[in-house]
């Protein structure tokens, strides 16, 4: 059977990985977030109709008062410049009194809907001109696409559900609606207003229910669109952390520099304690200047061999003490004072070294 050769680089560009926190932050700064416009619409409608249901009587009184003033006072006034100015300001004030609570409630609901979906976000990126949006070919692709089909189906579903809910409510209230022909004009208008508010509330709740599923779909699409390939993640890591190859070279240079500095201190040591082959620890002590001996160099295997060679070249005494050499290597770093539990053992070795130097 002939084997198939697969080029793994072919799959490197597939966006199969979840977006990293950095990628999420970048797209968020551009204003790209998981958001459903239907939630905004549904919540605004619901809040507006709730306001109308609780304050409908007051709005009706204000509207009737405005109509009375218009027909009984303003219609009989002489049309002078001052009168027109007075009428305009009075009408503006009355209309603002009626509309302002509803408008403020709608604005608050819109802000709340946005905050619940995306949190606090301020960016000017979506306001920048994107000339690619004017590309007719891309426009046709957006119109004839799977997303456009999904949006069409969503719109049809919303129309159907809202229409069904309102029709059901009208069907239930059919006897009451037919009886309006026998009532006064004021009672008829009041009943129609009450029925309209109730229809709005029912439709808003139905739309809000659909909007929750739309938000879940938008979130799924958002996560799908911001997926990254393995190569994207590698490139991002290089940007944030630096190229791993360069970092390894820098670390290698740092180790080499530290090694050179350490080796320069070996000739100044008083004694080198060895394993004898695998470990070497060089110690230095200056009476009156140091509280305890310090480690000026240490190493294993090849580094230990270099330390011992340098010590031999510069007549630094080498003492074999396997337990002490291993313990000092594991428990100290270059530049550290030796731990207190090794004072006695090191003191005996230093005394031995000083006796050898005096004999010489």
Short mmCIF file of C-alpha atoms in Angstrom, two decimals:
data_model
loop_
_atom_site.label_atom_id
_atom_site.label_comp_id
_atom_site.label_asym_id
_atom_site.label_seq_id
_atom_site.Cartn_x
_atom_site.Cartn_y
_atom_site.Cartn_z
CA UNK A 1 0.00 0.00 0.00
CA UNK A 2 1.50 3.35 -1.00
CA UNK A 3 1.89 5.82 1.83
CA UNK A 4 0.31 9.26 1.71
CA UNK A 5 2.50 12.25 2.54
CA UNK A 6 0.71 14.93 4.51
CA UNK A 7 2.02 18.47 4.76
CA UNK A 8 1.14 19.50 8.30
CA UNK A 9 1.71 23.14 7.37
CA UNK A 10 -1.47 22.88 5.30
CA UNK A 11 -3.46 22.64 8.54
CA UNK A 12 -1.51 25.37 10.36
CA UNK A 13 -3.78 28.08 8.91
CA UNK A 14 -7.04 26.48 10.06
CA UNK A 15 -8.67 28.53 12.77
CA UNK A 16 -9.35 25.78 15.28
CA UNK A 17 -8.08 27.37 18.51
CA UNK A 18 -9.99 29.57 20.94
CA UNK A 19 -9.03 33.23 20.94
CA UNK A 20 -6.42 34.28 23.45
CA UNK A 21 -7.12 37.03 26.03
CA UNK A 22 -4.94 39.41 23.99
CA UNK A 23 -6.94 38.74 20.81
CA UNK A 24 -10.19 39.26 22.71
CA UNK A 25 -8.92 42.58 24.04
CA UNK A 26 -7.87 43.71 20.57
CA UNK A 27 -11.23 42.93 18.94
CA UNK A 28 -13.04 44.52 21.89
CA UNK A 29 -11.09 47.74 21.41
CA UNK A 30 -12.26 47.70 17.79
CA UNK A 31 -15.88 47.46 18.97
CA UNK A 32 -16.30 43.84 17.90
CA UNK A 33 -18.34 42.16 20.64
CA UNK A 34 -21.05 39.52 20.98
CA UNK A 35 -24.23 41.57 20.91
CA UNK A 36 -27.85 41.09 19.87
CA UNK A 37 -29.75 44.12 18.60
CA UNK A 38 -32.99 42.25 19.33
CA UNK A 39 -32.32 42.39 23.07
CA UNK A 40 -32.04 46.18 22.85
CA UNK A 41 -35.29 46.41 20.89
CA UNK A 42 -37.18 44.02 23.15
CA UNK A 43 -36.00 45.62 26.39
CA UNK A 44 -36.74 49.14 25.16
CA UNK A 45 -40.24 48.08 24.05
CA UNK A 46 -40.87 46.30 27.35
CA UNK A 47 -39.79 49.27 29.48
CA UNK A 48 -41.74 51.78 27.37
CA UNK A 49 -44.96 49.78 27.57
CA UNK A 50 -44.43 49.21 31.31
CA UNK A 51 -44.14 52.96 31.78
CA UNK A 52 -47.32 53.46 29.74
CA UNK A 53 -49.16 50.81 31.74
CA UNK A 54 -48.29 52.43 35.09
CA UNK A 55 -48.59 56.07 34.03
CA UNK A 56 -51.16 55.78 31.26
CA UNK A 57 -53.86 57.58 33.23
CA UNK A 58 -51.61 60.58 33.86
CA UNK A 59 -50.54 60.70 30.19
CA UNK A 60 -54.19 60.57 29.16
CA UNK A 61 -55.01 63.51 31.43
CA UNK A 62 -52.06 65.52 30.10
CA UNK A 63 -53.04 64.78 26.51
CA UNK A 64 -56.68 65.72 27.10
CA UNK A 65 -55.61 68.93 28.82
CA UNK A 66 -53.41 69.76 25.83
CA UNK A 67 -56.30 69.14 23.42
CA UNK A 68 -58.66 71.29 25.54
CA UNK A 69 -56.17 74.14 25.60
CA UNK A 70 -55.60 73.86 21.86
CA UNK A 71 -59.30 73.98 20.91
CA UNK A 72 -60.64 76.22 23.69
CA UNK A 73 -57.78 78.73 24.14
CA UNK A 74 -55.19 78.69 21.39
CA UNK A 75 -57.71 78.40 18.55
CA UNK A 76 -59.46 81.60 19.73
CA UNK A 77 -56.30 83.71 20.17
CA UNK A 78 -55.35 86.40 17.68
CA UNK A 79 -52.47 85.26 15.47
CA UNK A 80 -49.85 87.81 16.42
CA UNK A 81 -46.11 87.15 16.61
CA UNK A 82 -46.24 87.20 20.41
CA UNK A 83 -49.24 84.85 20.49
CA UNK A 84 -47.64 82.36 18.11
CA UNK A 85 -44.45 82.43 20.19
CA UNK A 86 -46.44 81.86 23.37
CA UNK A 87 -48.45 79.00 21.81
CA UNK A 88 -45.29 77.34 20.48
CA UNK A 89 -43.53 77.42 23.87
CA UNK A 90 -46.63 76.19 25.70
CA UNK A 91 -47.16 73.30 23.28
CA UNK A 92 -43.46 72.41 23.43
CA UNK A 93 -43.56 72.33 27.22
CA UNK A 94 -46.71 70.19 27.33
CA UNK A 95 -45.40 67.73 24.69
CA UNK A 96 -42.08 67.48 26.53
CA UNK A 97 -43.93 66.72 29.78
CA UNK A 98 -45.76 63.86 28.06
CA UNK A 99 -42.88 62.46 26.04
CA UNK A 100 -39.92 63.00 28.41
CA UNK A 101 -40.65 60.12 30.87
CA UNK A 102 -41.13 57.69 28.00
CA UNK A 103 -37.99 58.91 26.22
CA UNK A 104 -35.85 58.74 29.36
CA UNK A 105 -37.13 55.24 30.13
CA UNK A 106 -36.27 54.12 26.57
CA UNK A 107 -32.74 55.59 26.80
CA UNK A 108 -32.17 53.95 30.20
CA UNK A 109 -33.40 50.60 28.86
CA UNK A 110 -31.12 50.84 25.80
CA UNK A 111 -28.10 51.65 27.99
CA UNK A 112 -28.97 48.79 30.35
CA UNK A 113 -29.33 46.32 27.45
CA UNK A 114 -25.93 47.28 26.06
CA UNK A 115 -24.26 47.13 29.47
CA UNK A 116 -25.70 43.69 30.24
CA UNK A 117 -24.35 42.35 26.94
CA UNK A 118 -20.90 43.94 26.58
CA UNK A 119 -20.24 45.82 29.83
CA UNK A 120 -18.70 49.29 29.76
CA UNK A 121 -17.06 49.90 26.39
CA UNK A 122 -16.07 53.18 24.76
CA UNK A 123 -14.33 53.10 21.40
CA UNK A 124 -14.30 55.24 18.27
CA UNK A 125 -13.10 52.45 15.96
CA UNK A 126 -16.58 51.69 14.49
CA UNK A 127 -16.89 55.38 13.51
CA UNK A 128 -13.82 55.26 11.27
CA UNK A 129 -14.39 55.04 7.53
CA UNK A 130 -13.91 51.53 6.18
CA UNK A 131 -13.67 51.75 2.40
CA UNK A 132 -13.94 47.98 2.03
CA UNK A 133 -17.61 48.26 2.99
CA UNK A 134 -18.20 50.18 -0.26
CA UNK A 135 -16.89 47.27 -2.33
CA UNK A 136 -19.91 46.07 -4.38
CA UNK A 137 -18.52 42.55 -4.71
CA UNK A 138 -18.19 42.21 -0.95
CA UNK A 139 -21.66 43.70 -0.59
CA UNK A 140 -23.16 41.06 -2.87
CA UNK A 141 -21.30 38.36 -0.94
CA UNK A 142 -22.80 39.66 2.30
CA UNK A 143 -26.30 39.68 0.77
CA UNK A 144 -25.94 36.17 -0.65
CA UNK A 145 -24.47 34.40 2.34
CA UNK A 146 -25.40 31.95 5.05
CA UNK A 147 -25.52 34.74 7.62
CA UNK A 148 -27.99 36.72 5.47
CA UNK A 149 -30.19 33.62 5.19
CA UNK A 150 -30.07 33.13 8.97
CA UNK A 151 -31.03 36.79 9.50
CA UNK A 152 -33.95 36.38 7.09
CA UNK A 153 -35.19 33.30 8.94
CA UNK A 154 -34.83 35.14 12.26
CA UNK A 155 -36.88 38.06 10.95
CA UNK A 156 -39.60 35.75 9.68
CA UNK A 157 -39.63 33.95 13.03
CA UNK A 158 -39.92 37.21 14.96
CA UNK A 159 -42.76 38.46 12.75
CA UNK A 160 -44.56 35.14 13.08
CA UNK A 161 -44.22 34.88 16.87
CA UNK A 162 -45.10 38.52 17.57
CA UNK A 163 -47.99 38.36 15.10
CA UNK A 164 -49.26 35.12 16.66
CA UNK A 165 -49.08 36.55 20.19
CA UNK A 166 -50.92 39.76 19.29
CA UNK A 167 -53.51 37.87 17.24
CA UNK A 168 -54.14 35.49 20.16
CA UNK A 169 -54.64 38.44 22.49
CA UNK A 170 -57.05 40.12 20.04
CA UNK A 171 -58.93 36.85 19.62
CA UNK A 172 -59.34 36.49 23.38
CA UNK A 173 -60.52 40.12 23.62
CA UNK A 174 -62.78 39.87 20.56
CA UNK A 175 -66.06 40.22 22.49
CA UNK A 176 -64.74 43.27 24.32
CA UNK A 177 -63.60 44.85 21.05
CA UNK A 178 -66.98 44.28 19.37
CA UNK A 179 -68.77 45.84 22.36
CA UNK A 180 -66.86 49.10 21.88
CA UNK A 181 -69.42 50.19 19.26
CA UNK A 182 -71.98 50.67 22.04
CA UNK A 183 -69.73 52.74 24.31
CA UNK A 184 -68.88 56.41 24.40
CA UNK A 185 -65.93 57.85 22.54
CA UNK A 186 -63.93 58.36 25.74
CA UNK A 187 -64.52 54.79 26.94
CA UNK A 188 -63.69 53.43 23.48
CA UNK A 189 -60.39 55.33 23.31
CA UNK A 190 -59.52 54.27 26.85
CA UNK A 191 -60.21 50.61 26.07
CA UNK A 192 -58.21 50.76 22.84
CA UNK A 193 -55.29 52.38 24.67
CA UNK A 194 -55.38 49.69 27.37
CA UNK A 195 -55.53 46.95 24.74
CA UNK A 196 -52.65 48.50 22.79
CA UNK A 197 -50.44 48.62 25.92
CA UNK A 198 -51.30 45.03 26.73
CA UNK A 199 -50.46 43.95 23.18
CA UNK A 200 -47.14 45.80 23.43
CA UNK A 201 -46.27 44.08 26.71
CA UNK A 202 -47.07 40.62 25.38
CA UNK A 203 -45.17 41.25 22.14
CA UNK A 204 -42.18 42.63 24.07
CA UNK A 205 -41.99 39.55 26.30
CA UNK A 206 -42.20 37.26 23.27
CA UNK A 207 -39.52 39.26 21.46
CA UNK A 208 -37.30 39.25 24.54
CA UNK A 209 -37.60 35.46 24.73
CA UNK A 210 -36.48 35.17 21.09
CA UNK A 211 -33.75 37.76 21.67
CA UNK A 212 -32.12 35.57 24.32
CA UNK A 213 -31.67 32.79 21.76
CA UNK A 214 -30.44 35.36 19.25
CA UNK A 215 -27.82 36.54 21.76
CA UNK A 216 -26.62 32.96 22.24
CA UNK A 217 -26.37 32.61 18.46
CA UNK A 218 -24.48 35.92 18.15
CA UNK A 219 -22.09 34.79 20.87
CA UNK A 220 -21.50 31.50 19.04
CA UNK A 221 -20.82 33.38 15.79
CA UNK A 222 -18.52 35.82 17.57
CA UNK A 223 -16.46 33.02 19.14
CA UNK A 224 -16.29 31.31 15.75
CA UNK A 225 -15.13 34.46 13.96
CA UNK A 226 -12.35 35.29 16.44
CA UNK A 227 -10.87 31.79 16.44
CA UNK A 228 -7.16 31.62 15.81
CA UNK A 229 -4.92 29.20 13.99
CA UNK A 230 -1.94 27.60 15.66
CA UNK A 231 0.29 29.88 13.59
CA UNK A 232 -1.64 32.96 14.81
CA UNK A 233 -1.02 31.91 18.41
CA UNK A 234 2.69 31.42 17.70
CA UNK A 235 2.92 34.83 16.04
CA UNK A 236 1.13 36.48 18.96
CA UNK A 237 3.46 34.78 21.42
CA UNK A 238 6.44 36.10 19.46
CA UNK A 239 5.03 39.62 19.61
CA UNK A 240 4.27 39.54 23.32
CA UNK A 241 7.06 37.36 24.67
CA UNK A 242 9.63 37.72 21.91
CA UNK A 243 11.00 35.18 19.47
CA UNK A 244 11.82 31.98 21.44
CA UNK A 245 15.03 31.52 19.42
CA UNK A 246 16.20 35.03 20.23
CA UNK A 247 15.22 34.62 23.88
CA UNK A 248 17.18 31.37 24.11
CA UNK A 249 20.22 33.06 22.60
CA UNK A 250 19.94 35.93 25.06
CA UNK A 251 19.71 33.50 27.96
CA UNK A 252 22.71 31.61 26.61
CA UNK A 253 24.72 34.85 26.46
CA UNK A 254 23.65 35.72 29.99
CA UNK A 255 24.74 32.29 31.23
CA UNK A 256 28.09 32.66 29.47
CA UNK A 257 28.65 36.11 31.02
CA UNK A 258 27.69 34.82 34.47
CA UNK A 259 30.05 31.87 33.99
CA UNK A 260 32.93 34.18 33.05
CA UNK A 261 32.31 36.38 36.08
CA UNK A 262 32.18 33.33 38.32
CA UNK A 263 35.40 31.90 36.92
CA UNK A 264 37.15 35.24 37.50
CA UNK A 265 36.41 34.86 41.20
CA UNK A 266 37.91 31.36 41.55
CA UNK A 267 41.56 32.56 41.80
CA UNK A 268 40.50 34.82 44.71
CA UNK A 269 38.96 31.92 46.67
CA UNK A 270 40.51 30.48 49.84
CA UNK A 271 39.47 26.89 49.23
CA UNK A 272 37.60 24.70 46.74
CA UNK A 273 35.56 21.86 48.28
CA UNK A 274 35.04 18.94 45.89
CA UNK A 275 33.07 15.71 45.57
CA UNK A 276 35.83 14.99 44.14
CA UNK A 277 34.70 14.61 40.48
CA UNK A 278 31.12 15.81 40.13
CA UNK A 279 30.83 18.83 42.47
CA UNK A 280 33.06 21.82 43.23
CA UNK A 281 32.29 24.79 45.50
CA UNK A 282 34.75 27.67 45.90
CA UNK A 283 34.64 29.62 49.20
CA UNK A 284 36.17 32.92 50.24
CA UNK A 285 36.45 34.47 53.70
CA UNK A 286 37.94 37.79 54.83
CA UNK A 287 38.22 38.17 58.56
CA UNK A 288 36.67 41.41 59.81
CA UNK A 289 34.89 42.12 56.51
CA UNK A 290 32.60 39.10 56.26
CA UNK A 291 30.30 37.56 58.85
CA UNK A 292 30.73 34.14 57.26
CA UNK A 293 32.44 32.55 54.23
CA UNK A 294 30.69 33.22 50.91
CA UNK A 295 30.30 31.05 47.83
CA UNK A 296 32.20 32.67 44.92
CA UNK A 297 31.76 29.79 42.43
CA UNK A 298 30.08 26.43 42.16
CA UNK A 299 29.41 23.84 39.49
CA UNK A 300 28.91 20.22 38.52
CA UNK A 301 30.65 17.98 36.00
CA UNK A 302 32.30 20.16 33.31
CA UNK A 303 31.97 23.39 35.33
CA UNK A 304 33.36 21.63 38.41
CA UNK A 305 36.33 20.44 36.36
CA UNK A 306 37.00 24.01 35.13
CA UNK A 307 36.84 25.34 38.71
CA UNK A 308 39.35 22.72 39.88
CA UNK A 309 41.68 23.46 36.96
CA UNK A 310 41.63 27.19 37.71
CA UNK A 311 42.18 26.51 41.40
CA UNK A 312 45.21 24.35 40.56
CA UNK A 313 46.63 27.00 38.20
CA UNK A 314 46.37 29.72 40.89
CA UNK A 315 47.45 27.57 43.85
CA UNK A 316 44.02 27.55 45.51
CA UNK A 317 43.77 24.65 47.95
CA UNK A 318 41.35 21.89 46.98
CA UNK A 319 39.77 19.81 49.74
CA UNK A 320 37.71 16.69 49.16
CA UNK A 321 34.55 16.47 51.29
CA UNK A 322 31.74 14.76 49.47
CA UNK A 323 28.77 15.43 51.83
CA UNK A 324 29.78 19.05 52.39
CA UNK A 325 30.37 19.75 48.69
CA UNK A 326 26.97 18.33 47.70
CA UNK A 327 25.13 20.11 50.52
CA UNK A 328 26.72 23.49 49.77
CA UNK A 329 25.96 23.14 46.05
CA UNK A 330 22.28 22.36 46.66
CA UNK A 331 21.60 24.89 49.46
CA UNK A 332 23.54 27.97 48.32
CA UNK A 333 23.88 30.23 45.30
CA UNK A 334 26.89 32.19 44.09
CA UNK A 335 27.31 35.22 46.35
CA UNK A 336 25.46 33.65 49.32
CA UNK A 337 26.94 33.18 52.77
CA UNK A 338 27.10 29.56 53.82
CA UNK A 339 24.27 28.39 56.14
CA UNK A 340 24.93 28.33 59.87
CA UNK A 341 24.84 24.53 60.08
CA UNK A 342 28.01 24.37 57.96
CA UNK A 343 30.03 26.87 60.02
CA UNK A 344 31.91 24.22 62.04
CA UNK A 345 32.81 22.01 59.06
CA UNK A 346 33.95 24.96 56.93
CA UNK A 347 35.86 26.49 59.83
CA UNK A 348 37.85 23.27 60.25
CA UNK A 349 38.64 23.23 56.50
CA UNK A 350 39.70 26.89 56.51
CA UNK A 351 41.90 26.29 59.56
CA UNK A 352 43.55 23.43 57.69
CA UNK A 353 44.04 25.67 54.62
CA UNK A 354 45.57 28.48 56.69
CA UNK A 355 48.01 25.99 58.31
CA UNK A 356 49.07 24.79 54.87
CA UNK A 357 49.65 28.36 53.69
CA UNK A 358 51.76 29.17 56.81
CA UNK A 359 53.94 26.11 56.18
CA UNK A 360 54.50 27.26 52.63
#
